[in-house]
Coordinates of C-alpha atoms in Angstrom, one line a residue:
Chain A
M1 CA -8.4 0.7 -83.6
S2 CA -6.2 0.1 -79.6
L3 CA -8.2 -3.1 -78.4
N4 CA -6.4 -2.2 -75.1
I5 CA -9.1 -1.3 -72.2
T6 CA -8.2 0.2 -68.4
I7 CA -11.6 -1.0 -66.1
L8 CA -10.7 0.8 -62.2
G9 CA -11.1 -0.7 -59.2
T10 CA -13.6 0.4 -56.7
K11 CA -14.6 -0.8 -53.1
H12 CA -17.0 -3.4 -54.7
T13 CA -15.5 -4.5 -58.5
P14 CA -11.9 -5.6 -59.5
H15 CA -9.6 -3.4 -61.3
I16 CA -9.4 -4.7 -64.9
E17 CA -6.2 -4.9 -67.4
F18 CA -6.9 -6.3 -70.6
D19 CA -3.3 -5.5 -72.9
A20 CA -4.1 -6.9 -76.4
D21 CA -0.8 -5.7 -77.4
H22 CA 1.7 -7.8 -74.9
Q23 CA -1.8 -10.4 -74.5
R24 CA -2.3 -9.7 -71.7
L25 CA -5.5 -10.1 -69.4
S26 CA -5.8 -9.3 -65.4
I27 CA -8.6 -9.2 -63.2
V28 CA -7.5 -8.2 -59.4
G29 CA -9.9 -7.5 -55.9
D30 CA -12.9 -8.6 -54.8
S31 CA -15.6 -8.6 -57.2
Y32 CA -19.4 -7.9 -55.8
P33 CA -20.8 -5.1 -58.3
E34 CA -24.7 -5.2 -58.5
N35 CA -24.4 -5.7 -61.7
A36 CA -21.6 -8.1 -63.3
G37 CA -22.7 -7.9 -66.8
D38 CA -21.8 -4.0 -66.5
T39 CA -18.8 -4.3 -65.5
Y40 CA -16.5 -7.3 -67.3
F41 CA -19.0 -7.2 -70.5
P42 CA -16.3 -3.9 -71.3
V43 CA -13.1 -6.3 -71.0
V44 CA -15.0 -9.0 -72.7
E45 CA -16.6 -6.8 -75.9
K46 CA -13.1 -6.3 -76.8
L47 CA -11.3 -10.2 -75.9
D48 CA -14.7 -10.7 -79.0
V49 CA -12.3 -8.4 -81.4
Y50 CA -8.9 -9.7 -80.3
F51 CA -9.9 -13.6 -80.8
N52 CA -12.0 -13.1 -84.5
D53 CA -8.3 -13.0 -85.3
P54 CA -6.9 -17.1 -85.3
G55 CA -4.2 -18.9 -83.4
Q56 CA -4.0 -16.0 -80.7
F57 CA -2.2 -16.2 -77.7
L58 CA -3.9 -15.1 -74.3
R59 CA -1.8 -14.8 -70.7
V60 CA -4.6 -14.3 -67.9
E61 CA -3.6 -13.7 -64.9
L62 CA -6.4 -13.1 -62.6
T63 CA -6.4 -11.8 -57.7
I64 CA -9.6 -12.4 -57.1
P65 CA -10.1 -12.8 -53.6
F66 CA -14.3 -12.7 -53.1
A67 CA -16.8 -12.7 -56.2
N68 CA -20.6 -12.6 -55.3
T69 CA -22.4 -15.1 -57.1
S70 CA -23.6 -12.4 -60.2
S71 CA -19.8 -12.4 -60.7
S72 CA -18.8 -15.9 -59.5
K73 CA -21.7 -16.5 -63.3
V74 CA -19.3 -14.2 -65.4
L75 CA -16.4 -15.8 -65.1
T76 CA -17.9 -19.6 -65.6
D77 CA -18.8 -18.6 -68.9
L78 CA -15.3 -16.9 -69.5
F79 CA -13.9 -20.0 -69.2
T80 CA -16.2 -21.8 -70.8
K81 CA -15.6 -18.7 -73.9
F82 CA -11.7 -20.2 -73.5
Q83 CA -12.2 -23.6 -73.5
G84 CA -14.8 -22.7 -76.6
L85 CA -11.7 -20.3 -78.4
C86 CA -8.5 -22.6 -77.5
D87 CA -10.6 -26.0 -79.1
Q88 CA -11.6 -23.6 -82.2
G89 CA -7.5 -23.4 -82.0
H90 CA -6.5 -20.0 -80.0
K91 CA -4.2 -20.5 -76.9
I92 CA -5.2 -19.6 -73.3
E93 CA -2.7 -19.8 -69.9
L94 CA -4.5 -19.1 -66.9
T95 CA -3.2 -17.9 -63.3
W96 CA -5.0 -17.9 -60.4
F97 CA -3.9 -16.2 -57.6
Y98 CA -5.2 -16.5 -53.7
P99 CA -4.5 -14.6 -51.0
Y100 CA -1.2 -15.8 -48.1
G101 CA -3.5 -18.8 -45.9
D102 CA -6.8 -18.0 -47.7
Y103 CA -8.1 -21.4 -49.3
D104 CA -11.2 -20.8 -49.9
C105 CA -10.2 -18.6 -52.3
R106 CA -8.4 -21.3 -54.2
E107 CA -10.7 -23.6 -53.6
N108 CA -13.2 -21.7 -55.7
G109 CA -11.0 -21.2 -58.0
E110 CA -10.8 -24.7 -58.4
L111 CA -14.5 -25.2 -58.5
L112 CA -14.6 -23.0 -61.4
L113 CA -12.1 -24.1 -63.3
E114 CA -13.4 -28.1 -62.6
D115 CA -14.5 -28.5 -66.3
V116 CA -10.8 -26.5 -68.5
E117 CA -9.1 -28.2 -69.5
F118 CA -6.9 -25.3 -70.8
P119 CA -3.2 -24.9 -69.1
Y120 CA -3.7 -23.4 -65.9
K121 CA -1.9 -23.1 -62.5
M122 CA -3.1 -21.9 -58.4
V123 CA -0.7 -19.3 -56.8
E124 CA 0.2 -18.6 -53.7
L125 CA 0.5 -15.0 -53.0
S126 CA 3.5 -13.6 -50.5
E127 CA 1.9 -13.0 -47.0
Chain B
M1 CA -21.6 -12.6 -74.3
G2 CA -23.4 -9.7 -76.3
S3 CA -25.6 -7.9 -74.1
N4 CA -24.1 -7.4 -70.2
D5 CA -26.9 -9.2 -68.8
V6 CA -25.5 -12.0 -66.8
F7 CA -27.6 -14.7 -67.8
W8 CA -27.4 -13.6 -71.7
N9 CA -27.0 -17.4 -72.9
E10 CA -29.4 -19.0 -70.8
I11 CA -32.3 -16.3 -72.2
Q12 CA -30.6 -16.8 -76.5
L13 CA -31.5 -20.0 -75.1
I14 CA -34.8 -20.5 -74.2
E15 CA -35.9 -18.4 -77.1
E16 CA -33.8 -20.9 -79.1
A17 CA -35.6 -23.8 -78.3
T18 CA -38.9 -22.0 -78.2
R19 CA -38.5 -20.5 -81.8
L20 CA -37.5 -24.5 -82.8
L21 CA -40.9 -25.6 -80.7
E22 CA -43.0 -22.9 -82.7
E23 CA -41.8 -23.3 -86.2
S24 CA -41.6 -26.7 -86.6
E25 CA -43.5 -29.9 -86.5
Y26 CA -40.4 -31.3 -85.5
I27 CA -36.8 -30.6 -83.8
D28 CA -34.2 -32.0 -85.7
K29 CA -31.8 -34.2 -84.4
R30 CA -28.5 -31.8 -84.8
D31 CA -30.5 -29.3 -83.0
Y32 CA -31.9 -31.1 -80.5
S33 CA -28.7 -32.4 -79.6
K34 CA -27.5 -28.6 -79.2
L35 CA -30.3 -28.0 -77.0
I36 CA -28.9 -30.8 -74.5
S37 CA -25.4 -29.6 -74.9
A38 CA -25.9 -26.5 -74.2
Y39 CA -28.6 -27.2 -72.0
R40 CA -25.6 -29.8 -69.7
T41 CA -23.2 -26.5 -69.8
L42 CA -26.0 -25.2 -67.5
L43 CA -27.2 -27.3 -65.0
N44 CA -23.3 -27.9 -64.1
Q45 CA -22.8 -24.2 -63.4
T46 CA -26.1 -23.9 -62.3
K47 CA -24.0 -26.5 -59.6
K48 CA -21.1 -24.3 -59.3
L49 CA -22.6 -21.7 -58.3
T50 CA -24.7 -23.5 -55.9
K51 CA -21.6 -25.1 -55.0
M52 CA -19.9 -21.3 -53.9
S53 CA -22.9 -19.3 -52.6
D54 CA -23.1 -22.4 -50.4
R55 CA -19.9 -22.1 -49.3
H56 CA -19.8 -18.4 -49.2
Q57 CA -22.8 -17.7 -46.8
N58 CA -21.2 -20.5 -44.5
K59 CA -18.6 -18.3 -44.2
L60 CA -20.1 -15.2 -43.1
S61 CA -22.3 -17.2 -40.6
D62 CA -18.8 -18.5 -39.0
L63 CA -16.9 -14.7 -39.5
L64 CA -21.1 -13.5 -37.7
E65 CA -21.0 -16.0 -34.1
R66 CA -16.9 -15.7 -34.0
I67 CA -18.0 -12.0 -33.4
S68 CA -20.4 -12.1 -31.6
R69 CA -17.9 -13.2 -28.9
Y70 CA -17.0 -9.7 -29.2
V71 CA -19.9 -7.7 -28.7
P72 CA -22.7 -7.3 -25.9
A73 CA -25.5 -9.9 -27.0
P74 CA -28.6 -7.2 -27.0
L75 CA -25.8 -4.8 -29.2
Y76 CA -25.3 -7.9 -31.7
K77 CA -28.5 -8.7 -32.5
K78 CA -29.1 -5.0 -33.4
I79 CA -26.4 -4.6 -35.9
T80 CA -26.8 -7.9 -37.9
Q81 CA -30.1 -7.1 -37.9
G82 CA -29.3 -3.4 -39.5
K83 CA -30.4 -1.6 -36.8
E84 CA -28.2 0.5 -35.3
K85 CA -26.6 3.5 -37.5
V86 CA -22.1 2.2 -37.8
E87 CA -21.2 5.5 -37.4
I88 CA -20.1 8.1 -34.7
N89 CA -21.7 11.2 -33.9
H90 CA -24.9 9.1 -33.3
T91 CA -25.9 9.0 -29.6
K92 CA -29.6 9.3 -27.5
R93 CA -29.9 10.1 -24.2
V94 CA -31.8 7.1 -22.5
K95 CA -32.5 6.5 -18.9
L96 CA -30.7 3.3 -17.6
T97 CA -29.5 1.5 -14.5
I98 CA -25.8 0.8 -14.6
F99 CA -24.0 -1.8 -13.5
F100 CA -20.2 -1.5 -11.6
S101 CA -18.2 -4.8 -10.1
D102 CA -14.7 -5.4 -9.7
I103 CA -12.9 -8.1 -7.4
M104 CA -11.7 -6.5 -4.1
D105 CA -8.3 -6.3 -3.4
F106 CA -7.5 -7.9 -7.2
S107 CA -4.0 -7.1 -8.7
S108 CA -2.3 -7.9 -5.0
H109 CA -3.9 -11.5 -5.2
S110 CA -2.6 -11.6 -9.5
A111 CA 0.9 -11.0 -7.2
N112 CA 0.5 -14.1 -5.6
M113 CA -0.3 -16.0 -8.1
E114 CA 1.6 -17.9 -11.4
G115 CA -0.1 -16.6 -14.1
E116 CA -1.6 -19.6 -16.1
A117 CA -3.7 -20.3 -12.5
L118 CA -4.7 -16.5 -12.3
S119 CA -6.0 -16.6 -16.4
A120 CA -7.5 -19.1 -15.7
I121 CA -9.6 -18.2 -12.6
L122 CA -10.2 -14.3 -14.5
N123 CA -11.3 -16.0 -17.5
S124 CA -13.6 -18.8 -15.1
Y125 CA -15.2 -15.5 -12.9
L126 CA -15.7 -13.7 -15.8
E127 CA -17.1 -16.6 -18.1
E128 CA -20.2 -17.0 -14.6
M129 CA -20.9 -13.7 -14.5
T130 CA -21.3 -13.2 -18.1
N131 CA -23.3 -16.1 -17.8
I132 CA -25.4 -14.7 -15.3
V133 CA -25.8 -11.1 -17.1
N134 CA -27.0 -12.8 -20.0
K135 CA -29.9 -14.6 -18.2
H136 CA -30.4 -11.1 -16.9
G137 CA -30.6 -9.6 -19.8
G138 CA -27.9 -7.4 -19.1
T139 CA -25.7 -5.6 -21.8
L140 CA -22.0 -6.1 -21.2
D141 CA -20.3 -2.9 -21.9
K142 CA -17.4 -4.5 -21.0
Y143 CA -14.6 -5.5 -19.7
I144 CA -11.6 -3.9 -17.6
G145 CA -9.2 -6.7 -16.2
D146 CA -11.8 -7.8 -13.4
A147 CA -14.3 -5.5 -13.1
I148 CA -17.6 -5.2 -15.9
M149 CA -19.8 -2.9 -16.3
V150 CA -23.1 -3.8 -17.4
F151 CA -26.2 -1.6 -18.4
F152 CA -30.0 -2.1 -18.9
G153 CA -32.1 -0.7 -21.1
D154 CA -30.5 -0.1 -24.5
P155 CA -30.5 -1.0 -27.3
D156 CA -34.0 -2.8 -25.5
Y157 CA -35.8 -0.6 -23.2
I158 CA -38.9 -2.0 -21.5
D159 CA -39.4 0.2 -18.4
D160 CA -36.7 1.6 -15.5
F161 CA -38.1 -0.6 -13.1
E162 CA -38.4 -3.9 -14.8
H163 CA -33.8 -2.5 -15.9
A164 CA -33.6 -1.6 -12.4
R165 CA -34.8 -5.0 -10.6
R166 CA -33.6 -7.7 -13.2
C167 CA -30.3 -5.6 -12.4
L168 CA -30.7 -6.2 -8.8
N169 CA -31.2 -9.5 -9.2
M170 CA -28.4 -9.8 -11.1
A171 CA -26.0 -8.3 -8.4
L172 CA -27.2 -10.6 -5.9
E173 CA -27.2 -13.8 -8.1
M174 CA -23.8 -13.4 -8.5
R175 CA -22.9 -12.4 -4.8
Q176 CA -24.3 -15.8 -4.8
R177 CA -22.4 -17.7 -7.7
M178 CA -19.5 -15.7 -6.5
K179 CA -19.6 -17.7 -2.5
E180 CA -19.7 -21.0 -4.8
L181 CA -16.8 -20.1 -6.9
Q182 CA -15.3 -19.4 -3.3
K183 CA -15.0 -23.4 -2.5
H184 CA -14.2 -24.1 -6.2
W185 CA -11.3 -22.3 -6.5
F186 CA -10.6 -23.1 -2.9
D187 CA -10.2 -26.6 -3.9
L188 CA -8.3 -25.9 -6.7
G189 CA -5.4 -24.8 -4.4
Y190 CA -6.0 -21.2 -4.0
P191 CA -7.0 -19.7 -0.1
D192 CA -7.5 -16.9 -0.3
P193 CA -11.4 -16.8 -1.3
L194 CA -12.2 -13.1 -3.4
H195 CA -14.3 -10.9 -3.1
I196 CA -16.8 -9.5 -5.1
R197 CA -18.2 -5.4 -4.9
M198 CA -21.0 -4.0 -6.4
G199 CA -21.8 -0.6 -7.4
I200 CA -25.6 0.4 -9.2
S201 CA -27.0 3.5 -9.8
T202 CA -30.0 4.3 -12.3
G203 CA -29.6 8.1 -14.2
F204 CA -29.3 10.0 -17.2
V205 CA -27.5 9.1 -19.6
S206 CA -25.7 9.3 -23.6
A207 CA -25.7 5.9 -25.6
G208 CA -24.8 5.4 -28.8
N209 CA -21.1 5.3 -30.7
F210 CA -17.6 6.6 -29.6
G211 CA -14.4 6.6 -30.6
S212 CA -13.5 7.5 -34.0
S213 CA -14.7 6.4 -37.3
E214 CA -12.2 4.0 -37.5
H215 CA -12.2 2.4 -34.5
M216 CA -15.5 3.3 -32.3
D217 CA -17.1 1.7 -29.2
Y218 CA -21.1 1.0 -28.3
T219 CA -20.8 2.6 -24.8
V220 CA -23.0 5.1 -22.5
I221 CA -21.9 8.3 -20.9
G222 CA -22.5 10.4 -18.0
T223 CA -23.4 11.2 -14.4
A224 CA -25.1 7.5 -13.9
V225 CA -21.7 5.5 -14.7
N226 CA -19.3 7.3 -12.7
L227 CA -21.2 7.4 -9.6
A228 CA -22.0 3.0 -10.0
S229 CA -18.2 2.9 -10.4
R230 CA -17.4 5.1 -7.8
L231 CA -20.5 3.4 -5.4
Q232 CA -18.3 -0.5 -6.3
E233 CA -15.3 1.5 -5.6
Y234 CA -16.6 2.5 -2.3
A235 CA -17.9 -1.0 -1.0
A236 CA -17.1 -3.5 1.7
A237 CA -16.3 -6.9 0.6
D238 CA -19.0 -8.7 -0.7
Q239 CA -21.4 -5.4 -0.6
I240 CA -24.0 -4.0 -2.9
L241 CA -24.3 -0.9 -2.9
I242 CA -26.7 1.1 -5.0
A243 CA -27.7 5.1 -5.4
H244 CA -30.8 6.6 -3.7
E245 CA -32.5 7.3 -7.7
T246 CA -32.3 3.4 -8.3
W247 CA -33.6 2.4 -4.4
G248 CA -36.7 4.8 -5.2
F249 CA -37.2 1.4 -8.5
V250 CA -35.9 -1.3 -6.0
K251 CA -37.6 -0.5 -2.7
D252 CA -40.9 -2.7 -2.9
H253 CA -38.1 -5.7 -4.6
V254 CA -34.8 -5.1 -2.5
I255 CA -34.7 -5.1 1.6
C256 CA -31.7 -2.5 2.2
K257 CA -30.2 -1.4 5.2
E258 CA -30.6 2.1 6.1
P259 CA -29.2 4.7 3.8
Q260 CA -26.0 6.0 4.5
F261 CA -24.7 9.4 2.9
I262 CA -21.6 9.1 1.9
K263 CA -19.6 13.0 1.9
E264 CA -16.4 12.2 0.1
L265 CA -16.6 10.3 -3.8
K266 CA -15.0 11.3 -5.9
G267 CA -16.7 13.4 -8.7
F268 CA -19.9 14.1 -5.9
S269 CA -19.0 16.8 -4.1
K270 CA -21.9 17.4 -2.6
G271 CA -22.4 14.0 -1.5
V272 CA -24.4 10.9 -1.8
Y273 CA -26.4 8.4 -0.3
A274 CA -26.0 5.2 -0.4
Y275 CA -28.2 2.2 0.2
E276 CA -26.5 -1.1 1.1
V277 CA -28.3 -4.0 -0.4
V278 CA -28.9 -7.3 2.2
G279 CA -31.5 -9.6 -0.7
L280 CA -34.5 -10.0 -2.2
K281 CA -38.3 -9.2 0.0
D282 CA -39.8 -12.3 -0.9
K283 CA -36.9 -14.8 -0.5
L284 CA -35.3 -13.2 2.8
I285 CA -36.7 -15.3 5.9
P286 CA -37.0 -12.5 8.5
Q287 CA -34.2 -13.1 11.6
T288 CA -35.0 -11.4 15.1
L289 CA -33.3 -11.0 17.7
V290 CA -33.9 -10.9 21.8
Y291 CA -32.2 -7.8 23.4
E292 CA -33.1 -7.6 27.0
D293 CA -31.1 -5.3 29.8
K294 CA -32.9 -6.2 33.4
A295 CA -31.2 -3.7 34.4
R296 CA -32.4 -1.2 32.5
D297 CA -35.4 -3.0 32.3
V298 CA -36.0 -3.1 28.6
V299 CA -36.4 -6.6 26.3
I300 CA -36.0 -5.3 22.4
R301 CA -36.7 -7.4 19.2
F302 CA -35.3 -6.8 16.3
S303 CA -33.4 -7.4 12.5
P304 CA -30.4 -7.6 12.3
D305 CA -30.6 -7.2 8.8
V306 CA -31.7 -3.6 9.1
I307 CA -30.4 -2.5 12.6
A308 CA -27.1 -3.0 13.7
P309 CA -26.3 -4.9 16.6
S310 CA -23.6 -1.1 17.3
E311 CA -27.1 0.9 17.1
L312 CA -28.9 -1.1 19.4
N313 CA -27.5 1.3 22.6
K314 CA -28.1 4.6 20.8
I315 CA -31.7 3.2 20.2
I316 CA -32.2 1.9 23.8
E317 CA -31.2 5.3 24.8
E318 CA -33.1 7.2 22.9
L319 CA -36.0 4.9 24.4
L320 CA -35.2 5.5 27.5
S321 CA -35.8 9.1 27.5
Q322 CA -38.9 9.3 25.3
R323 CA -40.2 6.8 28.5
K324 CA -38.8 9.5 31.1
A325 CA -40.3 11.6 29.4
L326 CA -43.9 9.6 29.4
S327 CA -43.7 9.5 32.8
S328 CA -43.1 12.4 33.7
E329 CA -46.3 14.0 31.5
E330 CA -48.5 11.3 34.3
Q331 CA -47.0 12.6 37.1
E332 CA -48.2 15.8 36.3
D333 CA -51.9 15.1 35.2
E334 CA -51.5 13.1 38.9
Y335 CA -50.8 16.5 40.8
E336 CA -53.4 18.4 38.5
L337 CA -56.1 15.5 39.3

């Protein structure tokens, strides 16, 4: 059964793609849904299955200019989970992309990632 | 993360802690240590989320404050309170008092100024006038260069008399402030005095959102709007011209000269009556002049605020002819006796 999943973005939710074959998770767009759990749960389920196999690698690419509080809660839980997975021997590389000149977005990313020990990068998108 | 509830982990933690308390008299040190670790994570998350939430609120507040500078204060208040529908074709019929002003011959004045001086004078003028608009509760519709359009009665309606009165008070204060600004600009090195001219009318208009769904403007349209604008264009330097309906609402509040019938006003082929506003009734000290015509044995006391000296001759002729008619009647009566 394929673990790949694509959740199309809407006005209030980001475009989410998990490509297990290419070891990549991408989340792009503003995130302010009514229920963040409903938005992210389907992909988190897939991730849980993916990481059942030992020694997995995942490249995470996030471009989330705005996340409401419940989305931010989901993201911190996700990063805590990723940290736990790294402690178990899995490998995570994360890139937080932020729009050109949007230093608020950059600071939000830094705040959400301040407790993690796996490698991450802050990358400014071009204008 | 089991359920799609974002607080699933926290709920599980509390249920686990509750179970431990209920099921055993003593809590194992390892379980307790696990709980402490989980609570610590929870505390860190809460701090993080609170910080982010505070930042979002500050950013929102900052954005709203910037937007408020582009939107009239009463309208901004209604929009942010969610009371105005943000869609086109949402208009209403309402009776308003409309005001237009501009600086007479501003184009030729600006041709004689450097760009920086022009900006400085225009901005100081608009700043001062806008403060006066806000002081009197007007809705600033727009600036068109040096022209200002204001209306009273929307989005907050009180009553027609109050709107007209406030508008007049605003216009008079603007005129007075302009005199002070003329001295200020002269001191700054600009020698030619700038003069304001104003037009006011009252009537039913359509108020609401006009434009496209991508870009709309909250404004008013209608005959009363056109009339106020035409009166402003017709007014002389420092003159406030008001339409007849406005006069009806403010005649006990202000002193006006005798109405003038303006035959040719663009868009008003039947002509209109307009009144020149002199000042507030309770503020004006009536000035009385005395005209004595010894040759014709006439003494007239009159207020130049109401009667122009140029009209005096006509009035005297009328009085003399009435006096002559009266004298003839008295003589006839004597003959009859």
